[in-house]
mmCIF file of C-alpha atoms in Angstrom:
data_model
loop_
_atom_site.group_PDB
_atom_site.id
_atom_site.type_symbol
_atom_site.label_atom_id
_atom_site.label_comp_id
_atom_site.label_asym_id
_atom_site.label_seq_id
_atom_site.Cartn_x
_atom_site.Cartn_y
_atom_site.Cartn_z
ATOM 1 C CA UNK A 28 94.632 95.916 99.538
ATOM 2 C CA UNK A 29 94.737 94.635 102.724
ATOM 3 C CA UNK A 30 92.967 90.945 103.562
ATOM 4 C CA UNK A 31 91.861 93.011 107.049
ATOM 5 C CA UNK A 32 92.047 96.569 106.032
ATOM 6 C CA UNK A 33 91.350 99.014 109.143
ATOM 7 C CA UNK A 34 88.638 101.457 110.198
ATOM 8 C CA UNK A 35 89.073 104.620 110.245
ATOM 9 C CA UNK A 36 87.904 104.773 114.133
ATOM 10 C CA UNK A 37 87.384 102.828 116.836
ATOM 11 C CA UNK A 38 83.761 104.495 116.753
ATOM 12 C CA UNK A 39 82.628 103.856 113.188
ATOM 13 C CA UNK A 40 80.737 100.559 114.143
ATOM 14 C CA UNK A 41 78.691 102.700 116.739
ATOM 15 C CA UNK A 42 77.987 105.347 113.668
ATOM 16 C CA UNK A 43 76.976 103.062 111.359
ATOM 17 C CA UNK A 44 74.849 101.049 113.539
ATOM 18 C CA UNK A 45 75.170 98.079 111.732
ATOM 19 C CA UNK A 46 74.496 95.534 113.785
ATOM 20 C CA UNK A 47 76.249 92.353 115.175
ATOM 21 C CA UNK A 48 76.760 89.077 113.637
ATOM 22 C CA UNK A 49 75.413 86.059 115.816
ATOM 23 C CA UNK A 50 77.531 83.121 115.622
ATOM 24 C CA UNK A 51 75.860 80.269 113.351
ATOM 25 C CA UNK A 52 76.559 76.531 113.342
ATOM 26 C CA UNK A 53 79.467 76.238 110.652
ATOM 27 C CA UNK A 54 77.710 73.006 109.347
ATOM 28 C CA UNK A 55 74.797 75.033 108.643
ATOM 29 C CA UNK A 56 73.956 74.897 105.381
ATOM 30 C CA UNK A 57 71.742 77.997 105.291
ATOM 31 C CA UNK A 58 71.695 81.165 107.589
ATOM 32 C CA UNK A 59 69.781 82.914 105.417
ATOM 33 C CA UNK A 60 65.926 83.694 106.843
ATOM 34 C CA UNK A 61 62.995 85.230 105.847
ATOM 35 C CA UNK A 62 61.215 88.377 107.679
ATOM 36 C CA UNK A 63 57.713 90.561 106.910
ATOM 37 C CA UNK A 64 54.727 89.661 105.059
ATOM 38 C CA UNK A 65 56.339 89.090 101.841
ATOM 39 C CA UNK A 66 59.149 87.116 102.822
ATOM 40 C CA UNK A 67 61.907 89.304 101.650
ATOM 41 C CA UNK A 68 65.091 87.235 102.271
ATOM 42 C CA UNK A 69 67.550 88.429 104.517
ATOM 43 C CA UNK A 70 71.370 88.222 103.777
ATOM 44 C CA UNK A 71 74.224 88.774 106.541
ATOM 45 C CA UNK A 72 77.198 90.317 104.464
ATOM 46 C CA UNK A 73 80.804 91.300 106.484
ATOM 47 C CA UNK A 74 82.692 93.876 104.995
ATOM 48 C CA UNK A 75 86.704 94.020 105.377
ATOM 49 C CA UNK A 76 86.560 97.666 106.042
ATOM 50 C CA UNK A 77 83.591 99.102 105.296
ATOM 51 C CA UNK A 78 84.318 102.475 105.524
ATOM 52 C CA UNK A 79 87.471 102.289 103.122
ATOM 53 C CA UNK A 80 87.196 103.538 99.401
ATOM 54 C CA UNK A 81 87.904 100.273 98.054
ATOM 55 C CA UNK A 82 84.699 98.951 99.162
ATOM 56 C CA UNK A 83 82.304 101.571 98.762
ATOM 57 C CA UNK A 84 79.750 99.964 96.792
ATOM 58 C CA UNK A 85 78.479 97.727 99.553
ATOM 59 C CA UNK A 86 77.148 100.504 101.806
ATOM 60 C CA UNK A 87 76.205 102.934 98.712
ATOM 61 C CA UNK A 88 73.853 100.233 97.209
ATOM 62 C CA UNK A 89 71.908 100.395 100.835
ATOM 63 C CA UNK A 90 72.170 104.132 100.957
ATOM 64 C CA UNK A 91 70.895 104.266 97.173
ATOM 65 C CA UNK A 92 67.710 101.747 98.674
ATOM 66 C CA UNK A 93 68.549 99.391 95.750
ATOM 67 C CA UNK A 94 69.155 96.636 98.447
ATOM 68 C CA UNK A 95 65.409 97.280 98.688
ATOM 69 C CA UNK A 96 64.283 98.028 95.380
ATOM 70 C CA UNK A 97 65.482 93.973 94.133
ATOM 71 C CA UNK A 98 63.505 92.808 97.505
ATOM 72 C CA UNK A 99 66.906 91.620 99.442
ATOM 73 C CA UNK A 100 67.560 92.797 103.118
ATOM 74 C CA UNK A 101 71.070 92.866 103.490
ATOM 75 C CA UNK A 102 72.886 93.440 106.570
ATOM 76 C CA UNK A 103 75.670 94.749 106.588
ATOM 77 C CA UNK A 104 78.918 94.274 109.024
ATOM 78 C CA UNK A 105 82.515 95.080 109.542
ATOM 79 C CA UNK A 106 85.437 93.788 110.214
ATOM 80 C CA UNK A 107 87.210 95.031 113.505
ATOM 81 C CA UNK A 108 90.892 95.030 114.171
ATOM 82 C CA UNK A 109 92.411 91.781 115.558
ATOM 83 C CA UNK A 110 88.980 90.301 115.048
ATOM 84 C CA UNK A 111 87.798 87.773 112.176
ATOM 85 C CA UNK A 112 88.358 88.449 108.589
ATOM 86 C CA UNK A 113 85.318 88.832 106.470
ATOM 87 C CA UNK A 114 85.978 85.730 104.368
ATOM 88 C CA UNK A 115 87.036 83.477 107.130
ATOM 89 C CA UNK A 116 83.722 84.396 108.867
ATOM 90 C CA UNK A 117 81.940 83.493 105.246
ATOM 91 C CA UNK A 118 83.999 80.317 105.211
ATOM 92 C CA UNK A 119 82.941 79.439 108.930
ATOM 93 C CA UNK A 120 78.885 80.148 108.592
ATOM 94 C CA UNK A 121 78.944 83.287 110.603
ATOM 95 C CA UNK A 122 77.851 85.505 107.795
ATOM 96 C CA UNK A 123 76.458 84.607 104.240
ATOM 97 C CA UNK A 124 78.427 86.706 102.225
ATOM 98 C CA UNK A 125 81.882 88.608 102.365
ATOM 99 C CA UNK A 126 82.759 91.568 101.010
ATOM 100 C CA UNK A 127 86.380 91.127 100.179
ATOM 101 C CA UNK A 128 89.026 90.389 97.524
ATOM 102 C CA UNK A 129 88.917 86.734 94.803
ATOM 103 C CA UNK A 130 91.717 85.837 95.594
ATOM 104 C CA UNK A 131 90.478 84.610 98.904
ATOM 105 C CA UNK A 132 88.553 82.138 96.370
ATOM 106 C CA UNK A 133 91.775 81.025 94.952
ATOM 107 C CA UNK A 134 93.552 80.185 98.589
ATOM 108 C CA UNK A 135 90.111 78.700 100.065
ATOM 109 C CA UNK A 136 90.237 76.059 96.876
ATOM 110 C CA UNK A 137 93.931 75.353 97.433
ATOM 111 C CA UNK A 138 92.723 74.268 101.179
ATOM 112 C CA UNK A 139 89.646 71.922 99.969
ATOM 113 C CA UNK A 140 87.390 74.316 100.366
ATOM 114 C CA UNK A 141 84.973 75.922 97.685
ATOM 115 C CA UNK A 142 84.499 79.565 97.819
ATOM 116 C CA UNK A 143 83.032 81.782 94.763
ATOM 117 C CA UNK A 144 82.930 84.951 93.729
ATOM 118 C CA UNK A 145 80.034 85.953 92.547
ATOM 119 C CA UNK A 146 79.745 89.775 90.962
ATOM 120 C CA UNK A 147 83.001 91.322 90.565
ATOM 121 C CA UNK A 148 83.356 94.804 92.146
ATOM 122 C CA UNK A 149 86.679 96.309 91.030
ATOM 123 C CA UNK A 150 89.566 95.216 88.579
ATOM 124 C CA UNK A 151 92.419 96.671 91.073
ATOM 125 C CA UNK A 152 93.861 96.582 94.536
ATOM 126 C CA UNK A 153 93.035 100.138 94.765
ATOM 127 C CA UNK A 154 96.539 100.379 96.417
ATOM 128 C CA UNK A 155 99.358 102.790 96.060
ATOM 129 C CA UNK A 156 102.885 102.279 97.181
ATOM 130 C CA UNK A 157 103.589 105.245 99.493
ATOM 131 C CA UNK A 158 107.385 106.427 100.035
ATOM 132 C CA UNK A 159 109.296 108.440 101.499
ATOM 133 C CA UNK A 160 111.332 110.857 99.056
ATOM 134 C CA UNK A 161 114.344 110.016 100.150
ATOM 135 C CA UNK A 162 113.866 106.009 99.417
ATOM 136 C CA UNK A 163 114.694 106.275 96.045
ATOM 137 C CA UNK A 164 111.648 103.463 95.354
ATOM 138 C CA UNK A 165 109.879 103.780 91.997
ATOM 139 C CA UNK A 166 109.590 99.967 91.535
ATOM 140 C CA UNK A 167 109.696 96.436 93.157
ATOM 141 C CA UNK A 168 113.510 96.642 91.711
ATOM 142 C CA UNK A 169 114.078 98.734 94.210
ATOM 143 C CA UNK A 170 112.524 96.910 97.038
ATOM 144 C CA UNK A 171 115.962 95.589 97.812
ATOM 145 C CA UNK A 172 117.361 96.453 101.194
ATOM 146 C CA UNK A 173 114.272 98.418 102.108
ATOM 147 C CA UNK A 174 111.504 98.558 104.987
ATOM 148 C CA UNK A 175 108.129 98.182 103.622
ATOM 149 C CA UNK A 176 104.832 98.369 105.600
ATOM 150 C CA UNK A 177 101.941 95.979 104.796
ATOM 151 C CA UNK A 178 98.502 96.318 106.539
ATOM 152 C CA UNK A 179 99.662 93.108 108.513
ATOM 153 C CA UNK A 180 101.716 90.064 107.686
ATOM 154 C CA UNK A 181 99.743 87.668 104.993
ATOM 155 C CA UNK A 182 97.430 90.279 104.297
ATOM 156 C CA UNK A 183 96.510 90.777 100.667
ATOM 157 C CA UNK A 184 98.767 93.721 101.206
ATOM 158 C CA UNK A 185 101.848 91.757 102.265
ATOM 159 C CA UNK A 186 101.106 89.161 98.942
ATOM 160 C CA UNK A 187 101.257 92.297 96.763
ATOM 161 C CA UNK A 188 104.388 93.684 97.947
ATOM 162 C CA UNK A 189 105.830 90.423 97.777
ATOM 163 C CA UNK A 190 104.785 90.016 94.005
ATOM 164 C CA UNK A 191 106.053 93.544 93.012
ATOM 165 C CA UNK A 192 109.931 92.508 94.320
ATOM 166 C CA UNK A 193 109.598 88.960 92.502
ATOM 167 C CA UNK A 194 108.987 90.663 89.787
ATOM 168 C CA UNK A 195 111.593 92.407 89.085
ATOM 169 C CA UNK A 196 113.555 89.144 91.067
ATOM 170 C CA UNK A 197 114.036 90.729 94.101
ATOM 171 C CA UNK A 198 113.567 87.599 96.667
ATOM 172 C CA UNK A 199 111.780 88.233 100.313
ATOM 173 C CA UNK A 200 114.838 87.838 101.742
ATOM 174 C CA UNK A 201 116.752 90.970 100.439
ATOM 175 C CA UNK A 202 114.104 93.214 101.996
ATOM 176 C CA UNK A 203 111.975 93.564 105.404
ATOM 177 C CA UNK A 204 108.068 93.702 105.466
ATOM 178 C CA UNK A 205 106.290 94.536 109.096
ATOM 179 C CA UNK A 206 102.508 95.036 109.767
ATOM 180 C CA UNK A 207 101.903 98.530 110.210
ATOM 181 C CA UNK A 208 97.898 98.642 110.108
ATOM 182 C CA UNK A 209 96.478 101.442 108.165
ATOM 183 C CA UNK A 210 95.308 105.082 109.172
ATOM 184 C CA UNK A 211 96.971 106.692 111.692
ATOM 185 C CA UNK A 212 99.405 104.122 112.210
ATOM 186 C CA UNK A 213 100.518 103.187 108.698
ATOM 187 C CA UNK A 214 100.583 107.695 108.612
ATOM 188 C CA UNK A 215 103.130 107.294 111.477
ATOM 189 C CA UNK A 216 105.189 104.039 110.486
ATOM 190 C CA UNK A 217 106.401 106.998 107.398
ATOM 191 C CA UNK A 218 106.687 109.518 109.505
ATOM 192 C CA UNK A 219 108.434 108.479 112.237
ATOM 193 C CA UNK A 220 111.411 106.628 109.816
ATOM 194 C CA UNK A 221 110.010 103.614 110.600
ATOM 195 C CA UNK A 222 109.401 102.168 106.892
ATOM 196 C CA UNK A 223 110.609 103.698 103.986
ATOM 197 C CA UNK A 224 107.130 102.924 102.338
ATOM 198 C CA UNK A 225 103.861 101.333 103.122
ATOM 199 C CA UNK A 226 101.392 100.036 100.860
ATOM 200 C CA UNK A 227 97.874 101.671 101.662
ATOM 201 C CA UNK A 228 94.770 102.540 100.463
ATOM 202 C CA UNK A 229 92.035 105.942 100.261
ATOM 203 C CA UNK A 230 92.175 107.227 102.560
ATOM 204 C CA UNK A 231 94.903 106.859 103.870
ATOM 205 C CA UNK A 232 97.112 107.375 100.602
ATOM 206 C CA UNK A 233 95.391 111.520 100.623
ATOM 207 C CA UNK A 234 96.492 112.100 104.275
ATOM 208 C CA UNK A 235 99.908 110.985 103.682
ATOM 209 C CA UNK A 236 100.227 113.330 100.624
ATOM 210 C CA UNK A 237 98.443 115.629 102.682
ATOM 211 C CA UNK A 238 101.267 115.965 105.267
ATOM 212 C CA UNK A 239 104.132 115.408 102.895
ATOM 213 C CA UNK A 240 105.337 112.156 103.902
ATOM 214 C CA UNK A 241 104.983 110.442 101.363
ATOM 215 C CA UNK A 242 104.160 110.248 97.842
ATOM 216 C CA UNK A 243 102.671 107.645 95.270
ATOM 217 C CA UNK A 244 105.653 105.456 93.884
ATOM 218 C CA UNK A 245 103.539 102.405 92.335
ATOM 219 C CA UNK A 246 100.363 102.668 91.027
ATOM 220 C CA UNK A 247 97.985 99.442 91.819
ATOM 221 C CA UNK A 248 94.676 101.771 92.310
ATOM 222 C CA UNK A 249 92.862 101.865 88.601
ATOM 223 C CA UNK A 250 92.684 98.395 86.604
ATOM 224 C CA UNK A 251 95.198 100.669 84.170
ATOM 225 C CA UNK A 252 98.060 100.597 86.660
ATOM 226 C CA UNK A 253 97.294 97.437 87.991
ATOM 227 C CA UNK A 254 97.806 95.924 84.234
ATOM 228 C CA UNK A 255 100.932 97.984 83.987
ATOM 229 C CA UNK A 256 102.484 96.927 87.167
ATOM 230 C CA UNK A 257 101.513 93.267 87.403
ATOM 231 C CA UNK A 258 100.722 92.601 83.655
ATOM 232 C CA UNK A 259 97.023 92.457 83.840
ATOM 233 C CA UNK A 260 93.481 93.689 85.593
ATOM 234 C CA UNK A 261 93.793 92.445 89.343
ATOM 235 C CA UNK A 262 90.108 91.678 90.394
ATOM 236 C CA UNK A 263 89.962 92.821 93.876
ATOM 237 C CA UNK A 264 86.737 93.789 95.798
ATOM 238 C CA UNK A 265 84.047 91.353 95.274
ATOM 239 C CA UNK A 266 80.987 89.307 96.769
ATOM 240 C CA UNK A 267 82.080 85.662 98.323
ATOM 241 C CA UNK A 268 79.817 82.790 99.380
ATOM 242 C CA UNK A 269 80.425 79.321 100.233
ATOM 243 C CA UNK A 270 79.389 77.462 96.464
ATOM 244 C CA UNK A 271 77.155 75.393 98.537
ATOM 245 C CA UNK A 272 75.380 78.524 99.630
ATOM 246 C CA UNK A 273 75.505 79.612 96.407
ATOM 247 C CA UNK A 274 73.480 76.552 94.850
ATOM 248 C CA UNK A 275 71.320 76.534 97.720
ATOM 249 C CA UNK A 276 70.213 80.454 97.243
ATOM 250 C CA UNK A 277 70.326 81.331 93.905
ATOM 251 C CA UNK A 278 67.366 83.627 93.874
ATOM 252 C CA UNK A 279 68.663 85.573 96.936
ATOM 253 C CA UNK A 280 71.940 85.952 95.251
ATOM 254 C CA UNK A 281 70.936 87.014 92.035
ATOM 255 C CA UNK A 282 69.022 89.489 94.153
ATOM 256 C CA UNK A 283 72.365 90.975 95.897
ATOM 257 C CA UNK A 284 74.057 90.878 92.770
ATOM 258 C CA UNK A 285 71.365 92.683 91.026
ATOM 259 C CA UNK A 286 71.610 95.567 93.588
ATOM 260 C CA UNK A 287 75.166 95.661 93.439
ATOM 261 C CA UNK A 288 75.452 95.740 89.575
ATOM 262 C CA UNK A 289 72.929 98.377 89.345
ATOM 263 C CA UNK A 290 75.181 100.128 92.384
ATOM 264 C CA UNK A 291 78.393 99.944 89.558
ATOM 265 C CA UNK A 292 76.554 101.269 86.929
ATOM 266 C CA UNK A 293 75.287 104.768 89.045
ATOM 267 C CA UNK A 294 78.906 104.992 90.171
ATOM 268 C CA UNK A 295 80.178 104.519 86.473
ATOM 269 C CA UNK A 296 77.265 107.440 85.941
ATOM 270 C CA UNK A 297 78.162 109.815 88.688
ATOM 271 C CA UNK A 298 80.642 112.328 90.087
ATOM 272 C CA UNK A 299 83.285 111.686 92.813
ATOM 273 C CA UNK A 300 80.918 114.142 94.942
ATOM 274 C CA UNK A 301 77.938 112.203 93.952
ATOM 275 C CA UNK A 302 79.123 109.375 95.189
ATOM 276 C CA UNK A 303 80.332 111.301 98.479
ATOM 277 C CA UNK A 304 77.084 112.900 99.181
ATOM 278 C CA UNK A 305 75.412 109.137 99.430
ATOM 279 C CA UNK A 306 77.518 108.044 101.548
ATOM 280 C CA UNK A 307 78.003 108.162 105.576
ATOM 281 C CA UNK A 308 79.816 111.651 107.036
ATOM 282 C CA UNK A 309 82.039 109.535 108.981
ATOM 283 C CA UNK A 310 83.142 107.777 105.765
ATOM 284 C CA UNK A 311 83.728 111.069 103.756
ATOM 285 C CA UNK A 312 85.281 113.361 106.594
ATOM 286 C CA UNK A 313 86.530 112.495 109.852
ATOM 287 C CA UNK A 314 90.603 112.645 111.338
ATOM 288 C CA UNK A 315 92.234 111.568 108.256
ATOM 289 C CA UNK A 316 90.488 113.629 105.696
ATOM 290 C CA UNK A 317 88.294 116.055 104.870
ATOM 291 C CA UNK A 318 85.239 115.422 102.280
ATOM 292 C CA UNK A 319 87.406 117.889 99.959
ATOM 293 C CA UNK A 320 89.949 115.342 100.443
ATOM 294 C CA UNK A 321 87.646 112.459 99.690
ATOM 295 C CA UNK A 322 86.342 113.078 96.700
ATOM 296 C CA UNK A 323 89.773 114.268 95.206
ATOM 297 C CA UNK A 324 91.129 111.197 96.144
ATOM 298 C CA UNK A 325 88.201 109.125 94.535
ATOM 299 C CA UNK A 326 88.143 110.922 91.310
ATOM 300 C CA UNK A 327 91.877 110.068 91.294
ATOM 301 C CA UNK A 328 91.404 105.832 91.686
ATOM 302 C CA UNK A 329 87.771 106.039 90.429
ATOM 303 C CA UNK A 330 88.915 103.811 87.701
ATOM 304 C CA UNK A 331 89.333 100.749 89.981
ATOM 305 C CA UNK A 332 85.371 100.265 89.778
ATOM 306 C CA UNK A 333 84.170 97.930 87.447
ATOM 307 C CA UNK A 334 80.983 99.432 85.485
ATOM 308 C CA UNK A 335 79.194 96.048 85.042
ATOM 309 C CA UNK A 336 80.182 93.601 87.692
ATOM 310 C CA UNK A 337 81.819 91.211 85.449
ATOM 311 C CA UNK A 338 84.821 89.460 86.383
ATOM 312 C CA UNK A 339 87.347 90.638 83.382
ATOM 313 C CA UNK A 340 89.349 88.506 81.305
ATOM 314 C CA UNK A 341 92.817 87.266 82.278
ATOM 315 C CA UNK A 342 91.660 88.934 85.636
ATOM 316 C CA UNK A 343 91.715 85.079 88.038
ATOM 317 C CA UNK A 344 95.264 84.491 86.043
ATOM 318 C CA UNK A 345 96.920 87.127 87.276
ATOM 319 C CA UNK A 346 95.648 86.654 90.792
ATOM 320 C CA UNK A 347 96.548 83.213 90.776
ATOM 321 C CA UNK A 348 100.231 84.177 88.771
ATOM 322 C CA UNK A 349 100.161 86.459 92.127
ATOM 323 C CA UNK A 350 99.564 83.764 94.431
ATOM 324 C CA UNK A 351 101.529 81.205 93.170
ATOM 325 C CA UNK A 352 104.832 83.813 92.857
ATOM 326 C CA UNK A 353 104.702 84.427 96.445
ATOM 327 C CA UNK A 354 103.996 80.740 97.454
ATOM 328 C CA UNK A 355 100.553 80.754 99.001
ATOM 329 C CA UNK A 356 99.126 78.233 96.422
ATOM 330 C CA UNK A 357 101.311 75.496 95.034
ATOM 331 C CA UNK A 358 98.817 73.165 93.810
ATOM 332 C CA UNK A 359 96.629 72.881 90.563
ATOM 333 C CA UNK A 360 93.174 75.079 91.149
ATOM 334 C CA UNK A 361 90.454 75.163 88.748
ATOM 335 C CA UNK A 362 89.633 78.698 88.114
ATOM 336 C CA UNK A 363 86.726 78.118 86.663
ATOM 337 C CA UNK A 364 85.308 77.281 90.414
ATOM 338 C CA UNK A 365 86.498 80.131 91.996
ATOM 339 C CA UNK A 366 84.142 82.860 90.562
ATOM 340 C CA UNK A 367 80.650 83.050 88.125
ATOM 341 C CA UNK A 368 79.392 85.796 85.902
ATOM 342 C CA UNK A 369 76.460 84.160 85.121
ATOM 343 C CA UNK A 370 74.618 86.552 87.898
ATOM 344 C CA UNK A 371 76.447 89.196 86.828
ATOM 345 C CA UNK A 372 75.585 88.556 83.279
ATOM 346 C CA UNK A 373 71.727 88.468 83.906
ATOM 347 C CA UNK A 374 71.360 91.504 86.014
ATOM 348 C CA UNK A 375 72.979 93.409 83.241
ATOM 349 C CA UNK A 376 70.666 91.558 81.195
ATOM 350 C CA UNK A 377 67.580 92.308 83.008
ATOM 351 C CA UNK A 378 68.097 95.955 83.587
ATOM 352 C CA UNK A 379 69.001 96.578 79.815
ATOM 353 C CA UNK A 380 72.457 98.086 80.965
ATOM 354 C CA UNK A 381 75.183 97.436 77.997
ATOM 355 C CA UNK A 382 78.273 95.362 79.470
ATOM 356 C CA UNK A 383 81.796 96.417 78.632
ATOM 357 C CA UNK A 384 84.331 94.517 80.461
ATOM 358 C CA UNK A 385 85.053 91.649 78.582
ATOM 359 C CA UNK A 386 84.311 88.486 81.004
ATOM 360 C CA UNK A 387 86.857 85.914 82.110
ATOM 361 C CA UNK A 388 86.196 82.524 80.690
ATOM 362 C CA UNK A 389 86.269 79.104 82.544
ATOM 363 C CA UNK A 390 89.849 79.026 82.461
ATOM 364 C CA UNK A 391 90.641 82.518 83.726
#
């Protein structure tokens, strides 16, 4: 998955109405406020492509009201092309929360900063390797001499594709990675000869099968092919505060997180079309696909969702192994800093839902 995944259109921010972040001071502590009578706190949450498959939980929990229902106002934001990433505007004070993937955590630490994750959405990229049939690609091993498309360059996309080659010990240097967006544009970079595959998500992966230009080589969208490609679950789409935050709010989070685990349980509960029918038109049918399209796509990678919001075992391993093959970390990082289930833990707890992803431990 891409660090700065996309929209679908230029338009969706107008659709969805959601709202622009002010700047804050990025010493500020808190950003969090309180409105009405009963003081409901209000969080700022960005989004690194709202509208994308991958994170679909953040916008269903407000269009299920449970936002609501465990007395949190979140407000929800996007990212926009060429603008700043959801986690870098966390980072920075401009938002409270970021939807987006751990292994942001993982880099922030690395840098002296401390980032956590605190409910754990999905346990893979949601990502398939689209090529062309006449690449012959079928794994990283065959990366070598190739054109790949990544989202952009040091995207969470463009780590990814670099893992896959190393590998199977295929260095960066025997193939050639350019940014090629997603949408339309990563559509046309396989169309036009351009790449002879681009790693994408729903979707984007349904039009391109769709039109017959490309089709799914590797699997990284369900936490099965995730483990079978790279050896273990990959925990992707989460919620990430600054730890100071964190400490500071830990009513307001547990709040979120309780909205958000009882968001993974109805999806864990509920059709593809469910799921579809609670969501925003523009999400579910619009130039890419059509809502027919949607939901086949989503009962296809439906697996990626985690059912309990628990970050699984030997998941933070793998996403460091990840980041330390490719060379973004070299140092020593403490895992055990870099994401909590203790929220996760007691909004299972509270709402009597039985857990089944077994949890990472401090070490990963």
């Amino acid at each position: 998955m891409s660090r700065r995944p996309a929209t679908v259109a230029a338009s969706l921010l107008a659709v969805l109405t959601l709202g622009a972040v002010s700047a804050c001071s990025s010493n500020s502590g808190s950003t969090t406020a309180t409105s009405g009578s009963g003081g409901t706190p209000t969080v700022k949450l960005m989004v690194g492509g709202i509208d994308k498959q991958i994170y679909l939980p953040y916008q269903l929990a407000q269009n299920l009201g449970f936002y609501k229902k465990y007395g949190v106002d979140v407000q929800l934001s996007t990212e926009q092309d060429g603008g700043v990433g959801a986690e870098e505007a966390m980072a920075s004070g401009q938002v409270d929360m970021a939807g987006a993937w751990y292994n942001h955590t993982i880099e922030f630490q690395a840098k002296g900063k401390a980032v956590e994750d605190v409910v754990q959405l999905s346990g893979a990229p949601g990502e398939r390797e689209m090529c062309t049939k006449k690449s012959g690609v079928t794994s990283g091993a065959d990366f070598k001499g190739k054109t790949l498309g990544v989202t952009d360059l040091g995207s969470g996309t463009d780590t990814l594709t670099q893992f896959l080659a190393a590998k199977k010990g295929v260095k960066t240097s025997q193939f050639h990675r350019i940014g090629v967006g997603a949408g339309s544009t990563a559509i046309a970079a396989l169309q036009n000869g351009k790449v002879d595959c681009v790693m994408t998500t729903q979707p984007t992966v349904a039009a391109i099968q769709k039109k017959g230009v490309g089709t799914s080589a590797i699997d990284l969208a369900t936490t099965q092919g995730a483990t079978a490609a790279m050896g273990g679950a990959y925990p992707a789409a989460s919620v990430l505060a600054r730890t100071d935050w964190v400490n500071a709010h830990k009513d307001t989070v547990q709040k979120v997180v309780d909205a958000l685990v009882a968001t993974m349980h109805w999806i864990n509960t509920h059709s593809a079309a469910d799921i579809a029918d609670k969501l925003p038109a523009s999400f579910v049918s619009n130039q890419l696909v059509t809502k027919a399209d949607y939901i086949s796509a989503l009962t296809e990678d439906k697996g990626q969702f985690l059912p309990d919001g628990i970050m699984p075992a030997g998941g933070p391993k793998t996403s460091l192994a990840t980041e330390q093959l490719v060379g973004n970390v070299k140092g020593s990082v403490d895992l055990g800093k870099t994401f909590t289930n203790d929220f996760a833990v007691q909004a299972n707890k509270t709402e009597g839902f039985k857990t089944t992803t077994t949890p990472a431990g401090p070490t990963g």
